PDB file of C-alpha atoms in Angstrom:
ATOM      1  CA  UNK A  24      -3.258  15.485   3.126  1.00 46.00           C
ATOM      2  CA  UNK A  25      -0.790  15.624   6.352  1.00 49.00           C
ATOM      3  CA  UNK A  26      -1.875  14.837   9.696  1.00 51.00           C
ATOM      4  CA  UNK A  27      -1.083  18.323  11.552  1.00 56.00           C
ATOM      5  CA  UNK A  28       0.585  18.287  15.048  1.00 56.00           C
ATOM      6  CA  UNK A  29      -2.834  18.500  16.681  1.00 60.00           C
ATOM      7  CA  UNK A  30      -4.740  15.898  15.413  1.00 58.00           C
ATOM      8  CA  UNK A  31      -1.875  14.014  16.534  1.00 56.00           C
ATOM      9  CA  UNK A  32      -2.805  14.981  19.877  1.00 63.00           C
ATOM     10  CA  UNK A  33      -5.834  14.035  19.730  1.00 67.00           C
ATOM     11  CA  UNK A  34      -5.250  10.890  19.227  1.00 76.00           C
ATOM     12  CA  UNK A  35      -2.431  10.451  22.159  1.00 84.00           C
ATOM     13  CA  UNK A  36      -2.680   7.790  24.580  1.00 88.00           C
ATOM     14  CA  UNK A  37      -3.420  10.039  27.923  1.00 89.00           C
ATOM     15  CA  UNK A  38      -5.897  11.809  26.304  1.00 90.00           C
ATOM     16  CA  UNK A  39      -8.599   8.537  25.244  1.00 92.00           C
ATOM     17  CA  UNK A  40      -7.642   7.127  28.397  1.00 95.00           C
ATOM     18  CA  UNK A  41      -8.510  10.260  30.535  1.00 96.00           C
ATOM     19  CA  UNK A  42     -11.994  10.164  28.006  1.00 96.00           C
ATOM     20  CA  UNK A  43     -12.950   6.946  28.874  1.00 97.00           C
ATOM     21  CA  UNK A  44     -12.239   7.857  32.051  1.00 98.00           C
ATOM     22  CA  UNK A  45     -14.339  10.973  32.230  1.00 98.00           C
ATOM     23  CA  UNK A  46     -17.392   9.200  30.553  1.00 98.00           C
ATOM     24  CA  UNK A  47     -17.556   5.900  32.460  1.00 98.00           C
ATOM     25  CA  UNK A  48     -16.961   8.133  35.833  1.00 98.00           C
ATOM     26  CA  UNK A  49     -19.915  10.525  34.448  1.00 98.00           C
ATOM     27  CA  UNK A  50     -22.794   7.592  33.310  1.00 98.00           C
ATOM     28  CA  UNK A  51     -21.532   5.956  36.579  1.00 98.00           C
ATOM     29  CA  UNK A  52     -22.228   9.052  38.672  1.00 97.00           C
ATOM     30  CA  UNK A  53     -25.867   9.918  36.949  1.00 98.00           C
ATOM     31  CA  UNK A  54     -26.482   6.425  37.133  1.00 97.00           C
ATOM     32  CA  UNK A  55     -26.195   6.141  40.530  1.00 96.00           C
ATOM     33  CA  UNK A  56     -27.885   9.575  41.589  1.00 95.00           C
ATOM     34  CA  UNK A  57     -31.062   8.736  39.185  1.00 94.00           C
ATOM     35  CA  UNK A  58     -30.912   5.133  41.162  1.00 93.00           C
ATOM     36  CA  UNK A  59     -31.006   6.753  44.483  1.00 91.00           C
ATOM     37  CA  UNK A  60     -33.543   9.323  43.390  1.00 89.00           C
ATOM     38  CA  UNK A  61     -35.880   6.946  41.837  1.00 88.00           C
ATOM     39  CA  UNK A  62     -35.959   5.109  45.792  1.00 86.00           C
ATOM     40  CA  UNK A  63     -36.727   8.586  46.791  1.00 79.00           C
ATOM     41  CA  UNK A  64     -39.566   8.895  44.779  1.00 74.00           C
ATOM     42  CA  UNK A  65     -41.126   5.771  45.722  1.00 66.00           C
ATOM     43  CA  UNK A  66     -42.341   7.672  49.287  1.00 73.00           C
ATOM     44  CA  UNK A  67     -41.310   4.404  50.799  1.00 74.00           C
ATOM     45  CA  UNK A  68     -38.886   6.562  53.517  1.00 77.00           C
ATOM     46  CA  UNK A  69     -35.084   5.410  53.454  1.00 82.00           C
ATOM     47  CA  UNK A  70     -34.242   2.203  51.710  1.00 88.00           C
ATOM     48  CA  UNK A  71     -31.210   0.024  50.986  1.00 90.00           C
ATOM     49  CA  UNK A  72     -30.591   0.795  47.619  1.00 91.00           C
ATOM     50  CA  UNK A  73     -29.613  -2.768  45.467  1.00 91.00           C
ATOM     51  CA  UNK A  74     -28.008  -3.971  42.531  1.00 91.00           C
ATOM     52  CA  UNK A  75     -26.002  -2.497  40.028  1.00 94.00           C
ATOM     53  CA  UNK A  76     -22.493  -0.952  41.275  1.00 95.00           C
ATOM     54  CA  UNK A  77     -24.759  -0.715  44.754  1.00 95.00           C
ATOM     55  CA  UNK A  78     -23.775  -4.315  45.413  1.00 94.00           C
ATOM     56  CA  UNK A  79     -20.253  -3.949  45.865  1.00 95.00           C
ATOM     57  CA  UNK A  80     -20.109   0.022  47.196  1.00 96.00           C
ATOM     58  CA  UNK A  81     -22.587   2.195  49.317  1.00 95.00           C
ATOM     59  CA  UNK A  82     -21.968   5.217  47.634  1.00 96.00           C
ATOM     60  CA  UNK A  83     -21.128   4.517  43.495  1.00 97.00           C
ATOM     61  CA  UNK A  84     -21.902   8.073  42.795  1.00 97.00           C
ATOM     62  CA  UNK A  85     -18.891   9.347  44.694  1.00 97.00           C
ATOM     63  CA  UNK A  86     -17.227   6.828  43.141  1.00 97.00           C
ATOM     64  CA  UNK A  87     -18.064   8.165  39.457  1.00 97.00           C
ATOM     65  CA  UNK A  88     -17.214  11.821  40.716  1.00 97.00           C
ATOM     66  CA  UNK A  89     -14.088  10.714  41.573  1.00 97.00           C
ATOM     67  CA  UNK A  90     -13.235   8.417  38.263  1.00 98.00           C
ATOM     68  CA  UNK A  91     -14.604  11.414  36.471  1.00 97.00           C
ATOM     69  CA  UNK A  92     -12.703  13.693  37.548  1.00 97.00           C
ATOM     70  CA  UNK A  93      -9.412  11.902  37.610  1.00 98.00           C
ATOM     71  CA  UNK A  94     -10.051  10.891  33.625  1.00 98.00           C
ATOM     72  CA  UNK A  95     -10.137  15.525  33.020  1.00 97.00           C
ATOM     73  CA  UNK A  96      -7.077  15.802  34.977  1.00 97.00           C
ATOM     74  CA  UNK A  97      -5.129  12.730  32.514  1.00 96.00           C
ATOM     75  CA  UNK A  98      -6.648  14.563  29.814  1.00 94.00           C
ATOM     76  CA  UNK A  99      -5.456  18.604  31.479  1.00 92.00           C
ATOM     77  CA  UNK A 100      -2.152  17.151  32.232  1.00 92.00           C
ATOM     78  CA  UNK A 101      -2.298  20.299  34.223  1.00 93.00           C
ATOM     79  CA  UNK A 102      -1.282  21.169  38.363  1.00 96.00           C
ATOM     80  CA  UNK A 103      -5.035  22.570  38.219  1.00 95.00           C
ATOM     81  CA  UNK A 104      -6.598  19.693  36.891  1.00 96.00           C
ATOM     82  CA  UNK A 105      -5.083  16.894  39.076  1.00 97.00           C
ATOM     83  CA  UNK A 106      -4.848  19.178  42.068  1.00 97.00           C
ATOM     84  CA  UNK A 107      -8.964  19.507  41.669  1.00 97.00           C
ATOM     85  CA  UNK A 108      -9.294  15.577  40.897  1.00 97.00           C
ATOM     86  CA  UNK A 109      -7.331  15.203  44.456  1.00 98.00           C
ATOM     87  CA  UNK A 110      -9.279  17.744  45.808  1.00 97.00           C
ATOM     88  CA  UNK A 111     -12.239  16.190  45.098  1.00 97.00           C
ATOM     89  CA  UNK A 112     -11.128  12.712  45.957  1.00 97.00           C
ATOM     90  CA  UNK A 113     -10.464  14.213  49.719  1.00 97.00           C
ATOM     91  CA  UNK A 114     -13.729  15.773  49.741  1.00 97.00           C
ATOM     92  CA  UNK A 115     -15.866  12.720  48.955  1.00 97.00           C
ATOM     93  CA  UNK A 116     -14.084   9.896  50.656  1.00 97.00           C
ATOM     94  CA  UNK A 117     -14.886  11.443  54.161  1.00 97.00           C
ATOM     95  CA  UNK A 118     -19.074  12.074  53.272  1.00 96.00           C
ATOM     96  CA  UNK A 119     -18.815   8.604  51.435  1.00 96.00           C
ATOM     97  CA  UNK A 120     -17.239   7.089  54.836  1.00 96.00           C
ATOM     98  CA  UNK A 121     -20.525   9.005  56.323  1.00 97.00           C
ATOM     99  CA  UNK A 122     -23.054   7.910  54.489  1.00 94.00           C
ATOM    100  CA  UNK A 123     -21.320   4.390  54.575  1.00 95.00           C
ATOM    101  CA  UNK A 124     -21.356   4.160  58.876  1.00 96.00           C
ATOM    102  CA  UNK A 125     -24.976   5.642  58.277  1.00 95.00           C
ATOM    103  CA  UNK A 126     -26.601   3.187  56.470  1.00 94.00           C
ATOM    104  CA  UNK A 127     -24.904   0.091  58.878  1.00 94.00           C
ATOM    105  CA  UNK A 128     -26.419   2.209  62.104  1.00 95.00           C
ATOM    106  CA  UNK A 129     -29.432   2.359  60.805  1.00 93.00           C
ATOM    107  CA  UNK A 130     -30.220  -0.511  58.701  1.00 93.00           C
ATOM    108  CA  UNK A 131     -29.648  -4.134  60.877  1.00 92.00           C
ATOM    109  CA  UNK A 132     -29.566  -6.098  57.436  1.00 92.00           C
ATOM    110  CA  UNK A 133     -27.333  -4.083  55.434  1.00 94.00           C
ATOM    111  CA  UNK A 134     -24.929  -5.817  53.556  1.00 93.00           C
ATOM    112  CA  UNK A 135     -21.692  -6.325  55.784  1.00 89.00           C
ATOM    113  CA  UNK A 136     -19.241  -6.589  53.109  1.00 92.00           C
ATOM    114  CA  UNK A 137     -20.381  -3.808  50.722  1.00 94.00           C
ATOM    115  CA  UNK A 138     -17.353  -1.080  50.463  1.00 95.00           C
ATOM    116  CA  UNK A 139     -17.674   2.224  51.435  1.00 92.00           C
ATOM    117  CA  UNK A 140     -16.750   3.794  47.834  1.00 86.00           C
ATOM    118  CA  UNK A 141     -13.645   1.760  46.502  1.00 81.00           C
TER     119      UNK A 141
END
């Protein structure tokens, strides 16, 4: 049997990269929200969240979003699909810059050289 055109494209390199992308920025982004929401749920009030991807960034659910997003527009190969994956990158860095100044105002023992999102 012949391999047809588009099984061919399946199989092209910017589409299993942009896959892998797209799945390790997804489980990355639930990962982190189920984290957070699991401190949440703990009726402790606001905590530090630790370990994980929370060691080296203060917001690793942005920074999923952002992978995830950047992994559909490799795959699109489309104006649309990057111009959303940029779109979304300018969206998130500013709340993720937020959330990162928040956490050092109100927590004294934060961890000084945790990154904002990258």
């Amino acid at each position: 049997m012949l391999i047809s055109d588009e099984t061919i494209l399946y199989y092209a390199p910017h589409i299993i990269l942009g896959l892998l992308l797209y799945f390790a920025g997804m489980y990355i982004n639930h990962s982190a929200d189920t984290r957070l929401i699991n401190l949440r749920s703990e009726n402790k009030g606001y905590q530090i969240p630790k370990g994980w991807l929370f060691k080296y960034v203060s917001c690793p659910n942005h920074f999923g979003e952002i992978v995830e997003w950047f992994g559909f527009a490799i795959v699109g190969l489309s104006l649309p699909a990057f111009s959303f994956a940029i779109w979304t990158f300018c969206n998130l860095i500013p709340r993720t810059l937020n959330h990162h100044e928040w956490y050092h105002e109100n927590f004294e023992d934060y961890p000084k050289n945790r990154k904002a999102v990258i």
